[in-house]
Structures are given as C-alpha cells and as structure tokens.
mmCIF file of C-alpha atoms in Angstrom:
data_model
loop_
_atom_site.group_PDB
_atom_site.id
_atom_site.type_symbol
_atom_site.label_atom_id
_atom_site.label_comp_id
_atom_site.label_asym_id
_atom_site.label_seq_id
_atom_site.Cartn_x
_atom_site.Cartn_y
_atom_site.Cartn_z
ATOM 1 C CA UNK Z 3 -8.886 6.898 -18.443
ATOM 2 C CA UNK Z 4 -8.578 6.362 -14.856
ATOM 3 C CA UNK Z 5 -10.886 4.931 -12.442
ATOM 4 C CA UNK Z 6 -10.751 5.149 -9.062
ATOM 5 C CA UNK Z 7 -11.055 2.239 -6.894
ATOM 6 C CA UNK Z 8 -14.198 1.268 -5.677
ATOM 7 C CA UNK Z 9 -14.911 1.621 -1.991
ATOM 8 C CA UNK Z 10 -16.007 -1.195 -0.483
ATOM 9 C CA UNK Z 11 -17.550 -1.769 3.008
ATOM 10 C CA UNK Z 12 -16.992 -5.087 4.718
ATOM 11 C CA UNK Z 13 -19.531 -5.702 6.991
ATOM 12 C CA UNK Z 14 -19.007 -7.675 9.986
ATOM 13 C CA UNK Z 15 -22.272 -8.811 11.580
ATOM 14 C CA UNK Z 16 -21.652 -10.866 14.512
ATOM 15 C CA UNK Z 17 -21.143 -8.936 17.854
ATOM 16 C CA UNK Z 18 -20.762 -12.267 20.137
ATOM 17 C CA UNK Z 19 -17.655 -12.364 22.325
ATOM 18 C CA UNK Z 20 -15.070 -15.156 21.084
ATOM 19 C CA UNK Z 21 -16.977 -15.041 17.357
ATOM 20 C CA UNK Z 22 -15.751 -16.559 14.787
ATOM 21 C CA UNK Z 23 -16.233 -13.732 12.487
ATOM 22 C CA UNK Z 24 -12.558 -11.975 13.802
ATOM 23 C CA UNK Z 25 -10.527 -15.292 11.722
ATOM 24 C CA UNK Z 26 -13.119 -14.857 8.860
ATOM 25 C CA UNK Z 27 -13.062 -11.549 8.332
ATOM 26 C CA UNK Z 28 -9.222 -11.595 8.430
ATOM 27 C CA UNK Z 29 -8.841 -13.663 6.046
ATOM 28 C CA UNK Z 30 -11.582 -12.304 3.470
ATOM 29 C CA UNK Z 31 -9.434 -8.828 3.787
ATOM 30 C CA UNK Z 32 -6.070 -9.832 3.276
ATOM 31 C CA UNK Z 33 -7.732 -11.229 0.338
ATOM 32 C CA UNK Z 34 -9.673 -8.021 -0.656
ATOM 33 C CA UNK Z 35 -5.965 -6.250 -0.193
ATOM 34 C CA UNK Z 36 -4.572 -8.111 -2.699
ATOM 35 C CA UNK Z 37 -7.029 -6.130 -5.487
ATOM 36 C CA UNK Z 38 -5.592 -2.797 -6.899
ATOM 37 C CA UNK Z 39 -9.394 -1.919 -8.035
ATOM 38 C CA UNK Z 40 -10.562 -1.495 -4.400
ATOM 39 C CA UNK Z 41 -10.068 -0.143 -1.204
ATOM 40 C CA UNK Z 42 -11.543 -1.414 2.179
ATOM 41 C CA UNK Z 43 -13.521 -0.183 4.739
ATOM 42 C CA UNK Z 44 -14.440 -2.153 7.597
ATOM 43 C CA UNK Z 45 -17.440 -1.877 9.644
ATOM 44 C CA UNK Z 46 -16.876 -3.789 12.626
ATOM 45 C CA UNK Z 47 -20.859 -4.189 14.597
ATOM 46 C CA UNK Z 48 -18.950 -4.858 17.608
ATOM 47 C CA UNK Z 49 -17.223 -1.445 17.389
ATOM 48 C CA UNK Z 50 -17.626 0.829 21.008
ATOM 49 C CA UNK Z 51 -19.123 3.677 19.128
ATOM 50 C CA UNK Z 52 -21.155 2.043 16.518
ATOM 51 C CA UNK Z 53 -22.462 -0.423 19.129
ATOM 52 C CA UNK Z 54 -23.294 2.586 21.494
ATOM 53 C CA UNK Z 55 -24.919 4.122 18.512
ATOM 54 C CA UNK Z 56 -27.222 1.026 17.183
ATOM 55 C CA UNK Z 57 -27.835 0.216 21.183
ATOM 56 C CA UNK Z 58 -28.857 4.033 22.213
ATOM 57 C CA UNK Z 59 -30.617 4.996 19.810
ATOM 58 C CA UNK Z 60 -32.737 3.700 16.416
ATOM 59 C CA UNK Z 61 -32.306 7.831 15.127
ATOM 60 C CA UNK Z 62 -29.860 9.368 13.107
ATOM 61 C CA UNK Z 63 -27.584 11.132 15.015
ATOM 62 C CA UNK Z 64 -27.020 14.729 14.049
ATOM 63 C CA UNK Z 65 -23.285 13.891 13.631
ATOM 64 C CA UNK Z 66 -21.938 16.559 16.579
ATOM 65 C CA UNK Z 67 -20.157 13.290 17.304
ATOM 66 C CA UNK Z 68 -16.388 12.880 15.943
ATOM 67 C CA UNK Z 69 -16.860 9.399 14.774
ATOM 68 C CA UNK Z 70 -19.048 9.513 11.669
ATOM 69 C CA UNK Z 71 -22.745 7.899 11.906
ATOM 70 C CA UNK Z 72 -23.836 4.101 9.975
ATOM 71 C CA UNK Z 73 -25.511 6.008 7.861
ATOM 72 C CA UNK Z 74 -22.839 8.361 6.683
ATOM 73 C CA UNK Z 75 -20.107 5.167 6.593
ATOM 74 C CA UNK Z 76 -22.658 3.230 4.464
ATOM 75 C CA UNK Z 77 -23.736 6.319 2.248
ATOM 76 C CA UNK Z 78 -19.953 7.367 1.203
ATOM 77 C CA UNK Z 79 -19.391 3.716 0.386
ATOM 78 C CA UNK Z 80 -19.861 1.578 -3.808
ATOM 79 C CA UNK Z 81 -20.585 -1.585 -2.297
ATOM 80 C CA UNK Z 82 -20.463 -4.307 0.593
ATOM 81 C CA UNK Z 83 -19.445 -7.475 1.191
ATOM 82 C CA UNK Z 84 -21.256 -8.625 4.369
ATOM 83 C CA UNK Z 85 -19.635 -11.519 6.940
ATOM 84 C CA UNK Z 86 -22.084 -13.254 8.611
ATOM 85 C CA UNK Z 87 -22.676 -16.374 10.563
ATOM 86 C CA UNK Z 88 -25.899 -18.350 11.020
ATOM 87 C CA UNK Z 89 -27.589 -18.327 14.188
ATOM 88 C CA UNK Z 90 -30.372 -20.413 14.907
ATOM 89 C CA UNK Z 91 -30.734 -20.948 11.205
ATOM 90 C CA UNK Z 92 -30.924 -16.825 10.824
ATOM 91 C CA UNK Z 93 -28.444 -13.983 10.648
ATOM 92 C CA UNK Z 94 -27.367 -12.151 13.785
ATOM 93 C CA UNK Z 95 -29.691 -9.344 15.520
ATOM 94 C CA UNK Z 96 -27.039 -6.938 15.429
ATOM 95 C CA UNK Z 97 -26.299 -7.205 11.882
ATOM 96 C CA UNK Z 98 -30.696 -6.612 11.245
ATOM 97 C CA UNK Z 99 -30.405 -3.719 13.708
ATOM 98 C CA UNK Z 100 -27.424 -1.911 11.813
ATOM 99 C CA UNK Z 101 -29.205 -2.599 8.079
ATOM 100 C CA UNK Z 102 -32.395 -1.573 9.166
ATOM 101 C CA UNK Z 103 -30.964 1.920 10.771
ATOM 102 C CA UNK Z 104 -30.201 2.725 7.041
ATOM 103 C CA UNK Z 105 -31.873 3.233 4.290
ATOM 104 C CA UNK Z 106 -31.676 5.715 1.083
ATOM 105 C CA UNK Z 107 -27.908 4.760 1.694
ATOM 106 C CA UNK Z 108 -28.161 0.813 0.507
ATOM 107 C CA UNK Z 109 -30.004 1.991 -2.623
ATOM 108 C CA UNK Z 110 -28.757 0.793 -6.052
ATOM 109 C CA UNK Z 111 -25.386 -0.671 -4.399
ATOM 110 C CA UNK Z 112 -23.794 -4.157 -4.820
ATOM 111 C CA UNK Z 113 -23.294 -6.894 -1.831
ATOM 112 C CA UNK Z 114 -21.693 -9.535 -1.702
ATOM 113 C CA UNK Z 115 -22.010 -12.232 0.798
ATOM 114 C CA UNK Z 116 -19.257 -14.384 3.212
ATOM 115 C CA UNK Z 117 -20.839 -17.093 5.470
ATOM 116 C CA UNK Z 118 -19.815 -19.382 8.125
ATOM 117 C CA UNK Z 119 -21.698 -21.507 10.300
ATOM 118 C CA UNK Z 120 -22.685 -25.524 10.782
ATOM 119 C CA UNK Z 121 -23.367 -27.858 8.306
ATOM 120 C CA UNK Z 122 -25.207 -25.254 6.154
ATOM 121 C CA UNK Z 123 -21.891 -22.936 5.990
ATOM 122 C CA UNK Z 124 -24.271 -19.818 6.764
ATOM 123 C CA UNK Z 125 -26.262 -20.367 3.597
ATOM 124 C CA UNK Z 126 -29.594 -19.608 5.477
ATOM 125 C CA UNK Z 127 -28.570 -16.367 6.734
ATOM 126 C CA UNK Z 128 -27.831 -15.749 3.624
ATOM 127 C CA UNK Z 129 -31.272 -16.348 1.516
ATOM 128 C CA UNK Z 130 -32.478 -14.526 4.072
ATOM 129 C CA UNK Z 131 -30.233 -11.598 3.608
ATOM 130 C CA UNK Z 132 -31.243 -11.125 0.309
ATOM 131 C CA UNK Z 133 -34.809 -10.513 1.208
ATOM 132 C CA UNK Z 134 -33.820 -7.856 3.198
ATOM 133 C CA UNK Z 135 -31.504 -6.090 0.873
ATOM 134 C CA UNK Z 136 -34.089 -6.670 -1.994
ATOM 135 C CA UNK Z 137 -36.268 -4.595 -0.206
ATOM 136 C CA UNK Z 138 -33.928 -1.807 0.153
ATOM 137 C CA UNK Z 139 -32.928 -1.639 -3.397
ATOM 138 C CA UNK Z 140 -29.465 -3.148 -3.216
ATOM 139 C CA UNK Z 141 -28.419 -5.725 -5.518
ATOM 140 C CA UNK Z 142 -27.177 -9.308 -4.281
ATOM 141 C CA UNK Z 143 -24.618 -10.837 -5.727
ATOM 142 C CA UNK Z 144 -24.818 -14.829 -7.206
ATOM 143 C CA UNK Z 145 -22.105 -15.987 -5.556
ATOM 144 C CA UNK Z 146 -21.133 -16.413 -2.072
ATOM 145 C CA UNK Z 147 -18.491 -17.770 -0.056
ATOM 146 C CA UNK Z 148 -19.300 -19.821 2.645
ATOM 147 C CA UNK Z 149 -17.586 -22.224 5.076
ATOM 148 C CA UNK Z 150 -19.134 -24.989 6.539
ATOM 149 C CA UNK Z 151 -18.606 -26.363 9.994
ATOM 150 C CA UNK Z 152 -16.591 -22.968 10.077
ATOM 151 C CA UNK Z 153 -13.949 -23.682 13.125
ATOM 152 C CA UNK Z 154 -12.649 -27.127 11.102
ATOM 153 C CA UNK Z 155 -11.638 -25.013 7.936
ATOM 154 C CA UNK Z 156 -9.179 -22.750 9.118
ATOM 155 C CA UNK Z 157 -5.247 -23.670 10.770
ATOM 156 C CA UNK Z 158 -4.406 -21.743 13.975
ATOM 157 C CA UNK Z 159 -2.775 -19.229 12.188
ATOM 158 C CA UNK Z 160 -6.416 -17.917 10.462
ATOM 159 C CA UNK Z 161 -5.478 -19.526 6.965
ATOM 160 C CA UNK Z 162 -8.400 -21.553 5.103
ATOM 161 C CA UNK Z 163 -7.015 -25.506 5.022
ATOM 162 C CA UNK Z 164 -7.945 -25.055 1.429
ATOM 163 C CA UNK Z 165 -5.996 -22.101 0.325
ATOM 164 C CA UNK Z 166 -6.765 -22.426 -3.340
ATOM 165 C CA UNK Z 167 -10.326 -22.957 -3.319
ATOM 166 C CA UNK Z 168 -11.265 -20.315 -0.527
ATOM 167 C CA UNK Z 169 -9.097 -17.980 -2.689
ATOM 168 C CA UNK Z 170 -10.849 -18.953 -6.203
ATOM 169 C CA UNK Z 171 -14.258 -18.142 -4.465
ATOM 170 C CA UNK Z 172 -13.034 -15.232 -2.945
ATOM 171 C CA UNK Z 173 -11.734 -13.705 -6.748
ATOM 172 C CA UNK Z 174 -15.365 -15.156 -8.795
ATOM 173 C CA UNK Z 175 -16.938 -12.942 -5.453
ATOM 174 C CA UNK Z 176 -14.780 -9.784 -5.907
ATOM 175 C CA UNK Z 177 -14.922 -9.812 -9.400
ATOM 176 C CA UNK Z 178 -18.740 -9.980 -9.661
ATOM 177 C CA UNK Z 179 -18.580 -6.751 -6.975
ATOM 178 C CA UNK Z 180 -15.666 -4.672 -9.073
ATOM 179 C CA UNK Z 181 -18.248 -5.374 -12.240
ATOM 180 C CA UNK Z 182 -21.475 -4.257 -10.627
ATOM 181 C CA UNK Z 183 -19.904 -2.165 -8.285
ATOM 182 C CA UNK Z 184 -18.379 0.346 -11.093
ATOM 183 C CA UNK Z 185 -21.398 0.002 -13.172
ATOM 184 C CA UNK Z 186 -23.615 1.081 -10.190
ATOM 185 C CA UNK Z 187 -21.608 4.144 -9.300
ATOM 186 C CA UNK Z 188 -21.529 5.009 -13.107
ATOM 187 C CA UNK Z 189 -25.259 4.881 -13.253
ATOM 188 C CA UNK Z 190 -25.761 6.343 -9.613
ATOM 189 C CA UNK Z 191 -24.071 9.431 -10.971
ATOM 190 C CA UNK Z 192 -25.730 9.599 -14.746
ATOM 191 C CA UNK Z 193 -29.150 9.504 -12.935
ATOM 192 C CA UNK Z 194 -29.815 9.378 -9.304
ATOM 193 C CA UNK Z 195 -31.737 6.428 -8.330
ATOM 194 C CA UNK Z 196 -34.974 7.232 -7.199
ATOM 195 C CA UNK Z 197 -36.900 3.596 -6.785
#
C-alpha cells in the first residue's frame, strides 16, 4: 500500500532584516529534500502577505484574498518543523504572533524544532516553545537541532562546518516527524481529535 508523503510546514520565525534564519533554513531544506516520505512547505514570517496579514489584523480573514490565510496553510499541513532563533533568551514576537493567530489547526500535529542562537544554540526558545504548543495540542518532538554561536558554524557558501553531524541530527529529527507525523494523520482521520 501506498502512502502519500507527509506534508510538512517549515516554519521560519524570525522576521529581522539580515537574520540568520535565511542560511539556516536553507540548509535544513535541502536536507528535508533529500526524503522521498515528505514534501515541503515553507512558511516564511517575513513573507509581504503573511506579514501584512499577522500585522493588520489578529482575525481570520474571510479568504476573498488570492493568497491563502495562516490558518488555512497550517490546517492543510501533517506537521512542522519550526526555525527559530533566541532573542533575549526567548523566541521571536513574530513567530508568537503567527502561532497564536491559529488554533484548531495545530491540534494533534507533530513539530519539530531547529535553533540557532549564542552560546545556548536557541535551546531557550525552544523549552519555551513547547509550552506553547502543549497548550494547543500539538506534540513536540525529543530532539532538536540546534547551533550554537550560529554565524561560526556555517562556510560562506550556507554549508554546516560539520556536515556529518548537522546531517545525523537533521535524519534522528525527520525521522521522529515521518513516525509521528503518519501516525497522527492516521489517527486524525480514524477519529477527529476533539481535546
């Protein structure tokens, strides 16, 4: 029997001009690519009409636009991986803004975590993270791959120093997602999830 890939949401949550987040992101997609079991979709926070939407308004839009809403991306979507740096030991506003704006559509879904920052790698951001997602019913994954003191760990062509490694984390990450990804859509549509 087949199954069809599992679509996954990366979620970039850093909206600063010159962020970091562009090489990291990169890099966590081409690795994403390489997996016949899923298909991407990125949602960029600094997008022009996502950022117009998260800035204008904290409603649902009644989707007259042509550019689907957050909440329909996130809805149509088995699971996320979300990129995030630590600010001021926290995550970004932006990336609180654009979770909080959904809800129902997080429920009884996988994420997966990719941090940069400082000494801590993002690892702050985030614990907190999975507070928030808790809350909404989405399942955190164990594992996370972080980078500490982000802008030494990459060459200036937006490859890791440490291909191997960044690449073993990056596999023990997706593979937790693929698991509870398919096993979350499987239950999802056996029984609506109604916590």
């Amino acid at each position: 029997m087949s199954v069809s890939p599992l679509k996954i949401g990366v979620l970039v949550g850093s909206v600063r001009p010159g962020r970091f987040a562009d090489r990291v992101s990169r890099w966590f997609l081409s690795e994403v690519e390489r997996r016949e079991d899923m298909e991407t979709h990125v949602i960029d926070l600094s997008e022009p009409d996502l950022a117009s939407e998260l800035k204008l308004t904290l409603e649902r839009s009644d989707g007259s636009g042509d550019a689907p809403t957050l909440a329909e991306r996130i809805g149509g979507l088995d699971g996320f991986v979300v990129v995030t740096p630590e600010y001021n030991h926290g995550y970004p506003a932006s990336l609180k803004l654009a979770i909080d704006y959904v809800y129902r559509e997080w429920r009884a879904k996988p994420v997966g975590f990719v941090s940069y920052g400082g000494m801590a790698g993002g690892q702050r951001a985030v614990e907190q993270l999975r507070q928030v997602f808790a809350e909404l019913h989405a399942v955190t994954l164990r594992d996370t791959v972080s980078f500490h003191m982000a802008w030494e760990q990459f060459d200036e062509d937006g490859r890791p120093h440490d291909q191997d490694g960044t690449a073993k984390a990056a596999s023990v990450l997706l593979d937790q997602l693929a698991w509870w990804g398919l096993t979350l859509r499987e239950g999802r549509a056996a029984r609506p999830y109604d916590g």
